[in-house]
Amino acid sequence: MNWTDERVEKLKRLWSEGLSASQIAAQLGGVSRNAVIGKVHRLSLPGRAKAGGGTSAATRPAKRQTSAPRAPNYASRVTTRTVTRQAGATLLKEEIEIDTATEVAYAPSRNVVVPISRRLTLTELTERTCKWPVGDPLKEDFHFCGCDSNEASPYCNFHRKMAYQPVNERRKAR
DNA sequence: CCCTGATTCGC
DNA sequence: GCGAATCAGG
């Protein structure tokens, strides 16, 4: 794969947006993260602040609403909470709005923790990321859960249950 | 072990 | 110019 003008432009754009080299490589396709870094240097693009060691890129805060089906006839309060966590390639710092009614609807078992989606695109999935699709594939917003899938399953703990458990198990558990 | 960017150097 | 290997760090 050679560096066409389009690919170079895309590289510049994504790099300036703060995506990591590996993420850019995934989106461009056909190149390694080393190739991306090498190209960045050759283009004399500004490196990441903090010379001499990998400072993680600042991932832009993505405020998203959890638009899940609302439980009817339930008074729903919306709480806002800020969550920060290091998730492998991505520093996630997002303000999330949680509809309490939605939480109940999707987490009927007291032991289940609803994961926060890493919002990965198809090319960013690895062998240990949850491949549960989120949203409408025809929409821009479409992404995959991307949480740690614990090696055995293609899904994370939560979505594995979603995938393999019949709906009626939720009733029984309660 | 996962990841990050930086540098080197044979091609 | 390119990028794998390597380094150095979180």
PDB file of C-alpha atoms (C1' of nucleotides) in Angstrom:
ATOM      1  CA  MET A   1       0.000   0.000   0.000  1.00  0.00           C
ATOM      2  CA  ASN A   2       1.448   3.340  -0.916  1.00  0.00           C
ATOM      3  CA  TRP A   3       0.802   6.763   0.446  1.00  0.00           C
ATOM      4  CA  THR A   4      -1.638   8.342  -1.910  1.00  0.00           C
ATOM      5  CA  ASP A   5      -2.662  11.926  -1.403  1.00  0.00           C
ATOM      6  CA  GLU A   6      -5.969  10.876   0.069  1.00  0.00           C
ATOM      7  CA  ARG A   7      -4.370   8.533   2.539  1.00  0.00           C
ATOM      8  CA  VAL A   8      -1.868  11.165   3.588  1.00  0.00           C
ATOM      9  CA  GLU A   9      -4.653  13.637   4.123  1.00  0.00           C
ATOM     10  CA  LYS A  10      -6.604  11.188   6.168  1.00  0.00           C
ATOM     11  CA  LEU A  11      -3.497  10.481   8.192  1.00  0.00           C
ATOM     12  CA  LYS A  12      -3.008  14.160   8.886  1.00  0.00           C
ATOM     13  CA  ARG A  13      -6.612  14.607   9.871  1.00  0.00           C
ATOM     14  CA  LEU A  14      -6.784  11.659  12.206  1.00  0.00           C
ATOM     15  CA  TRP A  15      -3.422  12.451  13.746  1.00  0.00           C
ATOM     16  CA  SER A  16      -4.461  15.999  14.463  1.00  0.00           C
ATOM     17  CA  GLU A  17      -7.668  14.706  15.947  1.00  0.00           C
ATOM     18  CA  GLY A  18      -5.606  12.868  18.507  1.00  0.00           C
ATOM     19  CA  LEU A  19      -6.110   9.289  17.388  1.00  0.00           C
ATOM     20  CA  SER A  20      -3.296   6.922  18.225  1.00  0.00           C
ATOM     21  CA  ALA A  21      -1.041   5.556  15.531  1.00  0.00           C
ATOM     22  CA  SER A  22      -2.554   2.093  15.756  1.00  0.00           C
ATOM     23  CA  GLN A  23      -6.059   3.449  15.492  1.00  0.00           C
ATOM     24  CA  ILE A  24      -5.093   5.432  12.437  1.00  0.00           C
ATOM     25  CA  ALA A  25      -3.431   2.396  10.930  1.00  0.00           C
ATOM     26  CA  ALA A  26      -6.641   0.441  11.466  1.00  0.00           C
ATOM     27  CA  GLN A  27      -8.720   3.056   9.741  1.00  0.00           C
ATOM     28  CA  LEU A  28      -6.390   3.481   6.827  1.00  0.00           C
ATOM     29  CA  GLY A  29      -5.953  -0.218   6.390  1.00  0.00           C
ATOM     30  CA  GLY A  30      -2.985  -2.010   4.906  1.00  0.00           C
ATOM     31  CA  VAL A  31      -0.416  -0.358   7.097  1.00  0.00           C
ATOM     32  CA  SER A  32       1.049  -0.953  10.523  1.00  0.00           C
ATOM     33  CA  ARG A  33       1.155   1.550  13.303  1.00  0.00           C
ATOM     34  CA  ASN A  34       4.900   1.791  12.732  1.00  0.00           C
ATOM     35  CA  ALA A  35       4.243   2.831   9.181  1.00  0.00           C
ATOM     36  CA  VAL A  36       1.946   5.528  10.440  1.00  0.00           C
ATOM     37  CA  ILE A  37       4.441   6.798  12.966  1.00  0.00           C
ATOM     38  CA  GLY A  38       7.218   6.744  10.420  1.00  0.00           C
ATOM     39  CA  LYS A  39       5.097   8.710   7.999  1.00  0.00           C
ATOM     40  CA  VAL A  40       4.176  11.205  10.667  1.00  0.00           C
ATOM     41  CA  HIS A  41       7.831  11.858  11.269  1.00  0.00           C
ATOM     42  CA  ARG A  42       8.646  12.189   7.606  1.00  0.00           C
ATOM     43  CA  LEU A  43       5.846  14.649   7.200  1.00  0.00           C
ATOM     44  CA  SER A  44       7.236  16.561  10.158  1.00  0.00           C
ATOM     45  CA  LEU A  45       3.884  16.549  11.812  1.00  0.00           C
ATOM     46  CA  PRO A  46       3.899  17.702  15.408  1.00  0.00           C
ATOM     47  CA  GLY A  47       4.438  14.748  17.678  1.00  0.00           C
ATOM     48  CA  ARG A  48       2.505  14.071  20.791  1.00  0.00           C
ATOM     49  CA  ALA A  49       3.329  16.341  23.687  1.00  0.00           C
ATOM     50  CA  LYS A  50       5.741  14.951  26.215  1.00  0.00           C
ATOM     51  CA  ALA A  51       8.813  13.856  24.349  1.00  0.00           C
ATOM     52  CA  GLY A  52      10.560  10.647  25.228  1.00  0.00           C
ATOM     53  CA  GLY A  53       7.738   8.387  26.112  1.00  0.00           C
ATOM     54  CA  GLY A  54       4.308   7.392  25.143  1.00  0.00           C
ATOM     55  CA  THR A  55       1.851   9.772  26.534  1.00  0.00           C
ATOM     56  CA  SER A  56      -1.542   8.556  25.635  1.00  0.00           C
ATOM     57  CA  ALA A  57      -3.544  10.635  23.269  1.00  0.00           C
ATOM     58  CA  ALA A  58      -6.365  12.576  24.732  1.00  0.00           C
ATOM     59  CA  THR A  59      -9.490  11.066  23.439  1.00  0.00           C
ATOM     60  CA  ARG A  60     -12.102  13.666  22.993  1.00  0.00           C
ATOM     61  CA  PRO A  61     -14.863  13.511  25.500  1.00  0.00           C
ATOM     62  CA  ALA A  62     -17.858  12.019  23.874  1.00  0.00           C
ATOM     63  CA  LYS A  63     -21.102  12.901  25.430  1.00  0.00           C
ATOM     64  CA  ARG A  64     -23.614  10.383  24.381  1.00  0.00           C
ATOM     65  CA  GLN A  65     -27.014   9.617  25.589  1.00  0.00           C
ATOM     66  CA  THR A  66     -27.952   6.108  26.388  1.00  0.00           C
ATOM     67  CA  SER A  67     -30.945   5.896  24.160  1.00  0.00           C
ATOM     68  CA  ALA A  68     -32.353   2.597  25.134  1.00  0.00           C
ATOM     69  CA  PRO A  69     -36.010   1.788  25.194  1.00  0.00           C
ATOM     70  CA  ARG A  70     -37.678   3.374  28.131  1.00  0.00           C
ATOM     71  CA  ALA A  71     -39.689   1.347  30.501  1.00  0.00           C
ATOM     72  CA  PRO A  72     -43.215   2.613  30.277  1.00  0.00           C
ATOM     73  CA  ASN A  73     -45.099   3.684  33.372  1.00  0.00           C
ATOM     74  CA  TYR A  74     -41.929   4.164  35.315  1.00  0.00           C
ATOM     75  CA  ALA A  75     -40.889   7.487  36.663  1.00  0.00           C
ATOM     76  CA  SER A  76     -37.419   7.871  35.280  1.00  0.00           C
ATOM     77  CA  ARG A  77     -34.827  10.102  36.727  1.00  0.00           C
ATOM     78  CA  VAL A  78     -31.782  10.918  34.732  1.00  0.00           C
ATOM     79  CA  THR A  79     -28.532  11.131  36.572  1.00  0.00           C
ATOM     80  CA  THR A  80     -25.317  12.447  35.130  1.00  0.00           C
ATOM     81  CA  ARG A  81     -22.034  11.009  36.088  1.00  0.00           C
ATOM     82  CA  THR A  82     -18.500  11.383  34.808  1.00  0.00           C
ATOM     83  CA  VAL A  83     -16.514   8.264  34.264  1.00  0.00           C
ATOM     84  CA  THR A  84     -12.808   8.075  33.638  1.00  0.00           C
ATOM     85  CA  ARG A  85     -10.988   4.880  32.959  1.00  0.00           C
ATOM     86  CA  GLN A  86      -8.012   3.535  31.078  1.00  0.00           C
ATOM     87  CA  ALA A  87      -9.200   1.007  28.583  1.00  0.00           C
ATOM     88  CA  GLY A  88      -6.246  -0.270  26.663  1.00  0.00           C
ATOM     89  CA  ALA A  89      -5.878   1.909  23.642  1.00  0.00           C
ATOM     90  CA  THR A  90      -8.220   4.547  24.786  1.00  0.00           C
ATOM     91  CA  LEU A  91      -8.470   6.934  27.642  1.00  0.00           C
ATOM     92  CA  LEU A  92     -12.147   7.189  28.146  1.00  0.00           C
ATOM     93  CA  LYS A  93     -13.450  10.222  29.845  1.00  0.00           C
ATOM     94  CA  GLU A  94     -17.023  10.667  29.174  1.00  0.00           C
ATOM     95  CA  GLU A  95     -19.987  12.233  30.752  1.00  0.00           C
ATOM     96  CA  ILE A  96     -22.767   9.786  30.586  1.00  0.00           C
ATOM     97  CA  GLU A  97     -26.382  10.238  31.240  1.00  0.00           C
ATOM     98  CA  ILE A  98     -27.969   7.319  32.890  1.00  0.00           C
ATOM     99  CA  ASP A  99     -31.629   6.784  32.834  1.00  0.00           C
ATOM    100  CA  THR A 100     -32.302   4.950  36.046  1.00  0.00           C
ATOM    101  CA  ALA A 101     -35.309   3.228  34.569  1.00  0.00           C
ATOM    102  CA  THR A 102     -33.148   2.003  31.721  1.00  0.00           C
ATOM    103  CA  GLU A 103     -30.620   0.618  34.145  1.00  0.00           C
ATOM    104  CA  VAL A 104     -33.283  -1.435  35.808  1.00  0.00           C
ATOM    105  CA  ALA A 105     -34.630  -2.654  32.530  1.00  0.00           C
ATOM    106  CA  TYR A 106     -31.279  -3.865  31.318  1.00  0.00           C
ATOM    107  CA  ALA A 107     -29.727  -4.956  34.571  1.00  0.00           C
ATOM    108  CA  PRO A 108     -32.351  -6.948  36.395  1.00  0.00           C
ATOM    109  CA  SER A 109     -29.764  -9.097  38.130  1.00  0.00           C
ATOM    110  CA  ARG A 110     -28.039  -7.353  40.974  1.00  0.00           C
ATOM    111  CA  ASN A 111     -24.695  -8.883  40.078  1.00  0.00           C
ATOM    112  CA  VAL A 112     -24.610  -7.707  36.516  1.00  0.00           C
ATOM    113  CA  VAL A 113     -22.626  -4.638  35.649  1.00  0.00           C
ATOM    114  CA  VAL A 114     -23.537  -2.902  32.460  1.00  0.00           C
ATOM    115  CA  PRO A 115     -20.357  -2.176  30.539  1.00  0.00           C
ATOM    116  CA  ILE A 116     -19.581   1.176  29.044  1.00  0.00           C
ATOM    117  CA  SER A 117     -19.129   0.856  25.331  1.00  0.00           C
ATOM    118  CA  ARG A 118     -15.722   1.759  23.970  1.00  0.00           C
ATOM    119  CA  ARG A 119     -17.457   2.643  20.731  1.00  0.00           C
ATOM    120  CA  LEU A 120     -15.052   0.828  18.470  1.00  0.00           C
ATOM    121  CA  THR A 121     -15.406   0.700  14.738  1.00  0.00           C
ATOM    122  CA  LEU A 122     -15.206  -2.575  12.877  1.00  0.00           C
ATOM    123  CA  THR A 123     -11.518  -2.301  12.103  1.00  0.00           C
ATOM    124  CA  GLU A 124     -10.616  -1.529  15.673  1.00  0.00           C
ATOM    125  CA  LEU A 125     -11.907  -4.805  17.045  1.00  0.00           C
ATOM    126  CA  THR A 126      -9.319  -7.261  18.278  1.00  0.00           C
ATOM    127  CA  GLU A 127      -9.494 -10.836  19.459  1.00  0.00           C
ATOM    128  CA  ARG A 128     -10.322  -9.783  22.966  1.00  0.00           C
ATOM    129  CA  THR A 129     -12.777  -6.991  22.425  1.00  0.00           C
ATOM    130  CA  CYS A 130     -16.490  -7.475  22.736  1.00  0.00           C
ATOM    131  CA  LYS A 131     -18.041  -7.633  19.293  1.00  0.00           C
ATOM    132  CA  TRP A 132     -21.556  -6.798  20.348  1.00  0.00           C
ATOM    133  CA  PRO A 133     -22.956  -4.349  17.822  1.00  0.00           C
ATOM    134  CA  VAL A 134     -24.580  -1.205  19.098  1.00  0.00           C
ATOM    135  CA  GLY A 135     -26.954   0.933  17.139  1.00  0.00           C
ATOM    136  CA  ASP A 136     -28.167   0.946  13.591  1.00  0.00           C
ATOM    137  CA  PRO A 137     -25.537  -0.280  11.124  1.00  0.00           C
ATOM    138  CA  LEU A 138     -26.891   2.170   8.575  1.00  0.00           C
ATOM    139  CA  LYS A 139     -26.286   5.120  10.847  1.00  0.00           C
ATOM    140  CA  GLU A 140     -23.073   7.004  11.432  1.00  0.00           C
ATOM    141  CA  ASP A 141     -23.365   6.256  15.083  1.00  0.00           C
ATOM    142  CA  PHE A 142     -22.958   2.527  14.679  1.00  0.00           C
ATOM    143  CA  HIS A 143     -20.195   0.937  16.695  1.00  0.00           C
ATOM    144  CA  PHE A 144     -19.221  -2.088  18.724  1.00  0.00           C
ATOM    145  CA  CYS A 145     -19.127  -2.488  22.485  1.00  0.00           C
ATOM    146  CA  GLY A 146     -15.385  -3.111  22.533  1.00  0.00           C
ATOM    147  CA  CYS A 147     -15.080  -4.037  26.181  1.00  0.00           C
ATOM    148  CA  ASP A 148     -12.736  -6.798  27.285  1.00  0.00           C
ATOM    149  CA  SER A 149     -14.201 -10.119  26.214  1.00  0.00           C
ATOM    150  CA  ASN A 150     -12.251 -12.339  28.575  1.00  0.00           C
ATOM    151  CA  GLU A 151     -10.613 -14.407  25.850  1.00  0.00           C
ATOM    152  CA  ALA A 152     -13.194 -17.144  25.671  1.00  0.00           C
ATOM    153  CA  SER A 153     -16.188 -15.406  24.201  1.00  0.00           C
ATOM    154  CA  PRO A 154     -16.592 -12.926  21.386  1.00  0.00           C
ATOM    155  CA  TYR A 155     -18.595 -10.872  23.843  1.00  0.00           C
ATOM    156  CA  CYS A 156     -17.943  -9.282  27.189  1.00  0.00           C
ATOM    157  CA  ASN A 157     -19.547 -10.697  30.316  1.00  0.00           C
ATOM    158  CA  PHE A 158     -22.648  -8.637  29.964  1.00  0.00           C
ATOM    159  CA  HIS A 159     -23.252  -9.109  26.271  1.00  0.00           C
ATOM    160  CA  ARG A 160     -22.528 -12.821  26.450  1.00  0.00           C
ATOM    161  CA  LYS A 161     -25.575 -13.079  28.619  1.00  0.00           C
ATOM    162  CA  MET A 162     -27.522 -10.967  26.198  1.00  0.00           C
ATOM    163  CA  ALA A 163     -26.451 -13.259  23.391  1.00  0.00           C
ATOM    164  CA  TYR A 164     -26.972 -16.662  24.889  1.00  0.00           C
ATOM    165  CA  GLN A 165     -29.668 -16.228  27.451  1.00  0.00           C
ATOM    166  CA  PRO A 166     -33.285 -16.532  26.511  1.00  0.00           C
ATOM    167  CA  VAL A 167     -35.291 -13.575  27.598  1.00  0.00           C
ATOM    168  CA  ASN A 168     -37.202 -15.531  30.182  1.00  0.00           C
ATOM    169  CA  GLU A 169     -34.109 -16.192  32.296  1.00  0.00           C
ATOM    170  CA  ARG A 170     -34.205 -12.648  33.469  1.00  0.00           C
ATOM    171  CA  ARG A 171     -37.585 -13.174  35.012  1.00  0.00           C
ATOM    172  CA  LYS A 172     -36.446 -16.300  36.771  1.00  0.00           C
ATOM    173  CA  ALA A 173     -33.360 -14.695  38.223  1.00  0.00           C
ATOM    174  CA  ARG A 174     -35.524 -12.176  39.922  1.00  0.00           C
TER     175      ARG A 174
ATOM    176  C1'  DC B   1       0.386  -8.376  28.988  1.00  0.00           C
ATOM    177  C1'  DC B   2      -1.933  -4.681  26.995  1.00  0.00           C
ATOM    178  C1'  DC B   3      -0.851  -0.296  25.020  1.00  0.00           C
ATOM    179  C1'  DT B   4       1.746   4.435  23.570  1.00  0.00           C
ATOM    180  C1'  DG B   5       5.128   7.255  20.427  1.00  0.00           C
ATOM    181  C1'  DA B   6      10.333   7.699  18.945  1.00  0.00           C
ATOM    182  C1'  DT B   7      14.304   6.215  16.654  1.00  0.00           C
ATOM    183  C1'  DT B   8      17.264   3.543  13.783  1.00  0.00           C
ATOM    184  C1'  DC B   9      18.679   1.644   9.621  1.00  0.00           C
ATOM    185  C1'  DG B  10      18.448  -1.865   5.819  1.00  0.00           C
ATOM    186  C1'  DC B  11      15.877  -1.895   1.980  1.00  0.00           C
TER     187       DC B  11
ATOM    188  C1'  DG C   1      10.773   7.296   1.234  1.00  0.00           C
ATOM    189  C1'  DC C   2       9.331   3.346   3.632  1.00  0.00           C
ATOM    190  C1'  DG C   3       8.438   0.593   7.762  1.00  0.00           C
ATOM    191  C1'  DA C   4      10.019  -3.549  10.856  1.00  0.00           C
ATOM    192  C1'  DA C   5      12.641  -3.866  14.660  1.00  0.00           C
ATOM    193  C1'  DT C   6      13.775  -1.910  18.561  1.00  0.00           C
ATOM    194  C1'  DC C   7      13.629   1.128  22.374  1.00  0.00           C
ATOM    195  C1'  DA C   8      11.512   3.514  26.208  1.00  0.00           C
ATOM    196  C1'  DG C   9       7.649   4.401  28.757  1.00  0.00           C
ATOM    197  C1'  DG C  10       2.469   3.929  30.997  1.00  0.00           C
TER     198       DG C  10
END
